[in-house]
Coordinates of C-alpha atoms in Angstrom, one line a residue:
M1 CA -8.0 -14.9 -6.1
K2 CA -4.7 -13.9 -7.6
T3 CA -2.2 -13.4 -4.8
L4 CA 1.3 -11.8 -4.8
Y5 CA 3.5 -12.8 -1.9
L6 CA 6.8 -10.9 -1.4
E7 CA 9.5 -12.6 0.7
C8 CA 11.9 -10.0 2.2
K9 CA 14.3 -12.2 4.1
M10 CA 17.1 -10.0 2.8
G11 CA 15.2 -6.7 3.0
A12 CA 14.2 -4.9 -0.2
A13 CA 15.4 -2.2 -2.5
G14 CA 13.5 -0.6 -5.3
D15 CA 15.5 -2.3 -8.1
M16 CA 15.2 -5.7 -6.4
L17 CA 11.4 -5.4 -6.2
M18 CA 11.2 -4.3 -9.8
S19 CA 13.4 -7.2 -10.9
A20 CA 11.4 -9.8 -9.0
L21 CA 8.1 -8.5 -10.4
Y22 CA 9.6 -8.3 -13.9
E23 CA 10.2 -12.1 -13.8
L24 CA 6.4 -12.6 -13.2
L25 CA 5.2 -10.4 -16.1
P26 CA 3.7 -12.3 -19.1
D27 CA 4.8 -9.5 -21.5
Q28 CA 8.3 -8.4 -20.4
T29 CA 9.0 -6.8 -23.8
S30 CA 6.2 -4.3 -23.4
F31 CA 7.3 -3.5 -19.8
L32 CA 10.9 -2.7 -21.0
D33 CA 9.6 -0.6 -23.9
I34 CA 7.6 1.6 -21.6
M35 CA 10.5 1.9 -19.1
N36 CA 12.9 2.9 -21.9
H37 CA 10.7 5.7 -23.0
L38 CA 10.3 7.3 -19.5
H39 CA 13.0 9.9 -20.0
R40 CA 15.5 11.0 -22.7
G41 CA 18.9 9.4 -22.3
L42 CA 17.5 6.6 -20.1
S43 CA 18.1 2.9 -20.8
V44 CA 16.8 0.1 -18.6
T45 CA 18.0 -3.5 -19.1
M46 CA 17.5 -6.7 -17.2
E47 CA 20.4 -9.1 -16.8
K48 CA 20.6 -12.5 -15.3
K49 CA 22.6 -12.6 -12.1
D50 CA 23.7 -15.3 -9.7
T51 CA 23.4 -15.0 -5.9
C52 CA 24.6 -18.0 -3.9
G53 CA 23.8 -20.4 -6.7
I54 CA 20.3 -18.9 -7.4
M55 CA 19.8 -17.3 -10.8
G56 CA 17.6 -14.2 -10.8
T57 CA 17.3 -10.8 -12.5
H58 CA 19.2 -7.7 -11.8
T59 CA 18.1 -4.2 -13.1
I60 CA 20.7 -2.0 -14.8
V61 CA 19.8 1.7 -15.2
D62 CA 21.9 3.6 -17.7
I63 CA 21.5 7.4 -17.8
D64 CA 23.3 9.2 -20.7
G65 CA 25.8 6.4 -21.0
E66 CA 26.6 6.1 -17.3
V67 CA 25.4 3.1 -15.3
E68 CA 23.9 4.2 -12.0
V69 CA 25.1 2.3 -8.9
S70 CA 22.7 2.1 -6.0
E71 CA 24.5 3.1 -2.8
D72 CA 21.7 1.9 -0.5
L73 CA 21.9 5.1 1.4
P74 CA 19.0 6.9 3.2
C75 CA 17.7 10.2 1.8
G76 CA 18.3 13.4 3.7
C77 CA 17.1 16.9 4.4
L78 CA 18.1 20.5 3.7
H79 CA 21.9 21.2 3.5
S80 CA 23.9 24.4 3.1
H81 CA 24.8 25.7 -0.3
T82 CA 28.5 24.8 0.3
E83 CA 27.7 21.3 1.2
L84 CA 25.4 20.9 -1.8
H85 CA 28.4 21.5 -4.1
S86 CA 31.0 19.6 -2.0
R87 CA 29.2 16.2 -2.2
H88 CA 28.6 14.1 -5.2
H89 CA 24.8 13.7 -4.5
H90 CA 21.8 14.7 -6.6
Y91 CA 19.4 16.9 -4.6
T92 CA 15.8 17.2 -5.5
T93 CA 12.7 18.7 -3.8
P94 CA 9.4 17.0 -3.5
A95 CA 7.9 19.5 -5.9
D96 CA 10.6 18.6 -8.5
I97 CA 9.8 14.9 -8.1
Q98 CA 6.1 15.4 -8.4
H99 CA 6.7 17.5 -11.6
I100 CA 8.8 14.6 -13.1
L101 CA 6.2 12.0 -12.2
A102 CA 3.3 14.1 -13.5
H103 CA 4.9 14.0 -17.0
L104 CA 5.9 10.4 -17.2
P105 CA 4.4 8.6 -20.3
V106 CA 2.5 5.9 -18.2
A107 CA -1.1 5.3 -17.2
E108 CA -2.5 7.7 -14.7
E109 CA -2.9 4.9 -12.1
V110 CA 0.9 4.3 -12.3
R111 CA 1.6 8.0 -11.8
S112 CA -0.8 8.2 -8.9
H113 CA 0.9 5.2 -7.1
A114 CA 4.4 6.7 -7.8
K115 CA 3.4 10.1 -6.4
A116 CA 1.9 8.4 -3.3
V117 CA 5.1 6.5 -2.7
Y118 CA 7.2 9.7 -2.8
D119 CA 4.7 11.4 -0.6
R120 CA 5.4 8.7 2.0
I121 CA 9.1 9.3 1.7
A122 CA 8.7 13.1 2.1
Q123 CA 6.6 12.7 5.2
A124 CA 9.0 10.2 6.7
E125 CA 12.0 12.6 6.1
S126 CA 10.0 15.5 7.5
K127 CA 9.4 13.6 10.7
A128 CA 13.0 12.3 10.9
H129 CA 14.6 15.7 10.6
G130 CA 11.9 17.9 12.1
I131 CA 11.5 20.2 9.2
P132 CA 8.5 21.0 6.9
V133 CA 7.9 18.7 3.9
E134 CA 8.4 21.6 1.5
N135 CA 12.0 22.1 2.9
I136 CA 13.0 18.5 2.3
H137 CA 15.8 17.9 -0.2
F138 CA 16.1 14.3 -1.4
H139 CA 19.6 12.9 -1.9
E140 CA 19.9 9.5 -3.5
L141 CA 16.1 9.2 -3.7
G142 CA 16.0 12.3 -5.8
S143 CA 18.1 10.9 -8.6
L144 CA 16.6 9.7 -11.8
D145 CA 17.5 6.0 -11.2
A146 CA 15.4 6.1 -8.0
V147 CA 12.5 7.5 -9.9
V148 CA 13.0 4.6 -12.4
D149 CA 12.9 2.1 -9.5
V150 CA 9.7 3.5 -8.0
T151 CA 8.0 3.9 -11.4
G152 CA 9.1 0.4 -12.5
V153 CA 7.5 -1.2 -9.4
C154 CA 4.3 0.8 -9.8
L155 CA 4.1 -0.2 -13.5
A156 CA 4.8 -3.9 -12.8
M157 CA 2.1 -3.9 -10.1
Y158 CA -0.3 -2.2 -12.6
L159 CA 0.4 -4.8 -15.3
L160 CA 0.3 -7.8 -12.9
H161 CA -2.8 -6.5 -11.1
P162 CA -2.9 -9.0 -8.2
D163 CA -6.1 -9.2 -6.1
Q164 CA -4.0 -9.0 -2.9
V165 CA -0.4 -8.3 -1.9
I166 CA 1.0 -10.0 1.2
I167 CA 4.5 -9.3 2.5
S168 CA 6.7 -11.2 4.9
P169 CA 8.2 -9.6 7.9
I170 CA 11.1 -7.4 6.6
H171 CA 14.7 -8.0 7.5
L172 CA 16.3 -4.6 8.0
G173 CA 20.0 -5.7 8.6
S174 CA 22.1 -4.4 11.4
G175 CA 25.0 -2.1 12.3
Q176 CA 25.5 1.3 10.8
V177 CA 25.4 2.9 7.4
Q178 CA 27.3 5.8 5.8
C179 CA 24.9 8.4 4.4
A180 CA 24.9 12.0 3.3
H181 CA 24.6 13.2 6.9
G182 CA 27.3 10.9 8.3
I183 CA 27.0 7.5 10.0
M184 CA 23.6 6.4 11.0
P185 CA 22.2 3.3 12.8
V186 CA 20.3 0.6 10.8
P187 CA 17.5 1.2 10.1
A188 CA 18.0 4.9 9.3
P189 CA 15.4 7.1 10.9
A190 CA 13.4 7.8 7.7
T191 CA 13.3 4.1 6.9
A192 CA 12.1 3.3 10.4
N193 CA 9.3 6.0 10.0
L194 CA 8.3 4.4 6.7
L195 CA 7.9 1.0 8.4
T196 CA 5.8 2.1 11.3
G197 CA 3.1 -0.5 11.8
V198 CA 5.0 -3.0 9.6
P199 CA 6.4 -6.3 11.0
C200 CA 10.2 -6.1 10.7
Y201 CA 13.4 -7.3 12.4
C202 CA 17.1 -6.9 12.6
G203 CA 19.2 -10.0 12.0
D204 CA 22.9 -11.0 11.8
I205 CA 23.6 -9.5 8.4
N206 CA 25.7 -6.4 8.8
G207 CA 24.5 -3.6 6.6
E208 CA 21.4 -1.8 5.4
L209 CA 19.1 -4.4 3.8
C210 CA 15.9 -2.4 3.4
T211 CA 16.3 1.0 1.7
P212 CA 13.9 3.9 2.0
T213 CA 12.7 3.2 -1.6
G214 CA 12.0 -0.4 -0.7
A215 CA 10.3 0.5 2.6
A216 CA 8.0 3.0 1.0
L217 CA 7.0 0.7 -1.9
L218 CA 6.3 -2.2 0.5
A219 CA 4.3 -0.1 2.9
H220 CA 2.3 1.4 0.0
F221 CA 1.3 -1.8 -1.8
A222 CA 0.9 -4.2 1.1
D223 CA -2.6 -5.4 1.9
S224 CA -1.3 -7.4 4.8
F225 CA 1.9 -8.8 6.4
G226 CA 2.5 -12.3 7.5
P227 CA 3.5 -15.9 6.5
M228 CA 2.9 -17.0 2.9
P229 CA -0.7 -18.3 2.4
S230 CA -1.6 -21.6 0.7
L231 CA -1.2 -20.9 -3.0
I232 CA -1.6 -22.8 -6.2
L233 CA 1.8 -21.4 -7.4
E234 CA 2.1 -20.1 -10.9
K235 CA 5.3 -18.2 -11.0
V236 CA 8.3 -17.3 -8.8
G237 CA 10.4 -14.2 -9.4
Y238 CA 13.9 -13.5 -8.1
G239 CA 15.1 -9.9 -7.8
V240 CA 18.8 -9.9 -7.2
G241 CA 20.6 -7.0 -5.4
T242 CA 23.9 -5.4 -6.0
K243 CA 25.7 -6.4 -2.8
V244 CA 27.2 -9.7 -2.0
F245 CA 26.3 -11.4 1.4
P246 CA 26.9 -14.8 2.8
T247 CA 23.3 -15.7 2.0
A248 CA 21.3 -15.1 -1.2
N249 CA 20.7 -11.4 -1.7
C250 CA 17.3 -11.4 -3.3
V251 CA 13.6 -10.6 -3.0
R252 CA 11.4 -13.5 -4.0
A253 CA 8.0 -12.9 -5.5
F254 CA 5.5 -15.7 -5.4
Y255 CA 2.4 -15.4 -7.6
G256 CA -0.5 -17.8 -7.6
D257 CA -4.2 -18.4 -6.9
T258 CA -5.8 -18.9 -3.6
D259 CA -9.5 -19.6 -3.0
A260 CA -9.4 -18.9 0.7
P261 CA -10.6 -15.5 2.0
R262 CA -7.6 -13.1 2.2
Q263 CA -6.3 -12.1 5.6
A264 CA -5.7 -8.5 6.7
E265 CA -4.7 -7.0 10.0
I266 CA -7.0 -4.5 11.6
V267 CA -6.9 -2.5 14.7
E268 CA -9.7 -2.3 17.2
L269 CA -9.9 0.7 19.6
I270 CA -12.4 0.4 22.4
C271 CA -13.5 2.7 25.2
H272 CA -16.5 2.9 27.7
I273 CA -18.5 6.1 27.9
D274 CA -21.3 7.1 30.2
D275 CA -21.5 10.9 29.9
M276 CA -22.2 11.7 26.3
T277 CA -25.6 12.4 24.6
A278 CA -26.7 10.4 21.6
E279 CA -26.3 13.5 19.5
A280 CA -22.7 14.0 20.7
L281 CA -21.8 10.4 20.0
A282 CA -23.3 10.6 16.5
F283 CA -21.2 13.7 15.8
A284 CA -18.0 12.0 17.1
G285 CA -18.7 9.0 14.9
E286 CA -19.0 11.2 11.8
Q287 CA -15.7 13.0 12.7
L288 CA -13.9 9.7 13.2
M289 CA -15.1 8.3 9.9
A290 CA -14.0 11.4 8.1
Q291 CA -10.6 11.0 9.6
G292 CA -10.1 7.5 8.3
A293 CA -12.0 5.1 10.6
L294 CA -13.2 2.0 8.9
D295 CA -16.2 1.6 11.1
V296 CA -17.7 2.9 14.4
S297 CA -20.1 0.9 16.5
V298 CA -21.9 1.5 19.8
I299 CA -23.2 -1.2 22.1
P300 CA -25.3 -0.5 25.3
M301 CA -23.8 -1.9 28.5
T302 CA -23.9 -1.6 32.3
M303 CA -20.8 0.0 33.8
K304 CA -19.5 0.1 37.4
K305 CA -21.9 1.3 40.1
G306 CA -24.8 0.1 37.9
R307 CA -24.5 3.0 35.5
S308 CA -25.8 2.7 31.9
G309 CA -23.2 3.4 29.3
I310 CA -21.9 2.3 25.9
R311 CA -19.0 0.3 24.5
Y312 CA -17.6 2.5 21.8
T313 CA -15.6 0.6 19.2
V314 CA -13.6 2.1 16.3
L315 CA -11.9 0.0 13.6
C316 CA -8.9 1.4 11.6
K317 CA -5.8 0.3 9.6
P318 CA -2.7 -0.5 11.6
E319 CA -0.8 2.5 10.3
N320 CA -3.6 4.8 11.5
E321 CA -3.6 3.5 15.1
A322 CA -1.9 6.4 16.9
D323 CA -3.8 9.1 15.0
M324 CA -7.1 7.4 15.5
A325 CA -6.6 6.9 19.2
N326 CA -5.8 10.6 19.5
A327 CA -8.9 11.4 17.6
I328 CA -11.1 9.3 19.9
L329 CA -9.6 11.1 22.9
R330 CA -10.3 14.4 21.3
E331 CA -13.8 13.7 20.0
T332 CA -15.2 11.9 23.0
T333 CA -15.1 12.3 26.8
T334 CA -13.1 9.1 27.5
N335 CA -9.8 9.3 29.2
G336 CA -8.3 6.1 27.8
V337 CA -8.5 3.9 24.8
R338 CA -7.7 0.1 24.7
V339 CA -6.1 -1.2 21.5
S340 CA -6.0 -4.7 20.1
R341 CA -4.8 -6.0 16.7
C342 CA -6.9 -8.6 15.0
T343 CA -6.7 -10.7 11.9
K344 CA -9.6 -10.2 9.5
Y345 CA -10.7 -12.6 6.8
L346 CA -12.0 -10.9 3.7
L347 CA -13.8 -12.1 0.6
S348 CA -12.7 -10.6 -2.8
S349 CA -14.9 -7.6 -3.4
S350 CA -16.1 -6.0 -6.6
V351 CA -18.8 -3.8 -8.0
R352 CA -20.9 -4.6 -11.2
T353 CA -23.6 -2.7 -12.9
V354 CA -26.7 -4.7 -13.8
D355 CA -29.6 -3.7 -16.1
T356 CA -32.8 -4.3 -14.1
S357 CA -36.5 -3.4 -14.6
Y358 CA -35.6 -0.2 -12.6
G359 CA -32.7 0.7 -14.8
P360 CA -29.0 0.2 -14.2
I361 CA -28.3 -0.8 -10.6
R362 CA -24.8 -1.2 -9.0
I363 CA -24.4 -4.6 -7.3
K364 CA -21.7 -5.1 -4.6
C365 CA -20.2 -8.6 -4.8
A366 CA -18.0 -10.5 -2.4
D367 CA -16.6 -13.9 -3.5
S368 CA -14.3 -16.8 -3.0
S369 CA -14.3 -20.2 -4.8
D370 CA -17.5 -21.4 -3.0
I371 CA -18.9 -18.2 -1.4
H372 CA -20.8 -15.7 -3.4
H373 CA -22.5 -12.7 -1.7
K374 CA -24.2 -9.9 -3.7
K375 CA -26.6 -7.1 -2.8
P376 CA -27.7 -3.9 -4.5
E377 CA -26.1 -0.6 -3.7
Y378 CA -28.3 1.3 -1.2
D379 CA -28.1 4.7 -3.0
D380 CA -29.2 3.2 -6.3
V381 CA -32.1 1.3 -4.7
A382 CA -33.2 4.5 -2.8
T383 CA -33.0 6.5 -6.0
A384 CA -35.1 4.0 -7.9
A385 CA -37.7 3.8 -5.1
K386 CA -38.1 7.6 -5.1
N387 CA -38.3 7.8 -8.9
N388 CA -41.0 5.2 -9.0
G389 CA -42.9 6.2 -5.9
L390 CA -42.4 2.8 -4.3
P391 CA -41.3 1.6 -0.9
F392 CA -37.6 0.9 -0.6
Q393 CA -38.1 -2.7 0.5
K394 CA -40.2 -3.6 -2.6
V395 CA -37.6 -2.3 -5.0
W396 CA -34.9 -4.1 -3.0
Q397 CA -36.8 -7.4 -3.2
D398 CA -37.6 -7.1 -6.9
I399 CA -34.0 -6.5 -7.8
M400 CA -32.8 -9.5 -5.6
K401 CA -35.4 -11.7 -7.4
E402 CA -34.1 -10.6 -10.8
L403 CA -30.5 -11.3 -9.7
L404 CA -31.5 -14.9 -8.6
C405 CA -33.5 -15.6 -11.8
D406 CA -31.1 -14.2 -14.2
S407 CA -28.7 -17.1 -15.1
S408 CA -27.0 -15.1 -17.9
A409 CA -24.1 -12.9 -17.1
G410 CA -24.3 -11.2 -20.4
N411 CA -26.0 -8.1 -19.1
E412 CA -23.3 -7.5 -16.4
K413 CA -20.4 -5.2 -17.1
Q414 CA -17.6 -4.1 -14.9
S415 CA -18.4 -0.8 -13.2

């Protein structure tokens, strides 16, 4: 399993992440060719830069002959007309950004990721300033160089295509930072909103280490957070930042292979219920799944005073914890929900389409180096059973036999 581990001991900014990933790419020329055709008048170059004796890569963005300098400032919200013209900032609405991203000459998957990252930023700003998303005006994050950083990271991820992305706890810095609104504490409110549910800490370094762009990109691409797993290391990339600190100012990207099942954090929400009908519980489960629950399960139990009840368990992603707890309280009769965070070990999953005696059938696979699970997709088996007038179990067993007997993978194609 190809694993990307990002070490953020000095936080992260968009250009640092792009530079670190650039060092991992097998075809750096193609990457730069795409980046330099994103927009007229734009030039993206990569230069070698030293930080505390470590040589890495630093991204230079030139727009119409002027090199953009990242100020590492948080984005902002709506300002008066006078203030807009009295400050040297570039202001852009979410709609403007989405229009720019929609017309970038990159793969649709890259555009989709970039749009999702900016959606995160807009939501975080809306929450920080208490105004609707449509009224948000980006400051530094609305400038073209920020769009380049976001698109560059999304493109590098697309080209690198790791099976899993694991990120270390993120160093945020400390103290205060000057921004378009005045002086704010580190982390700035929007950055803190973007990192909800993410392991992070404030250390001894004075200054803003994790920018809103960096926070949004990390939160978007992370499969899990934690220590670096055991890797057969292939490459290490160093993305060097602009500022000079007493310690090396860089993001390190480790890329390699691991045969162990990947780890992910999952939230388990539990409550006990003794006053809902089976129909009401089923309806609540449907509503919770529609609102982002990963799974809902019910276990019979005996409650206090000898009453029969159920243990109602809902699984969700860490970032959805608060919304899911509120949904459980709304959809069920419970007055409280217990929450625990768990580590989950996952096999690498994929879907293949196999030609069988019943026609093409999708096969769900889960693998590691020595573990291989596969089973037919229920909907495909059910359709085949109906079309052939056969019991579901017979079609299922026939397909499983064919999978076991077929030693050739030539008839398998990626779905």
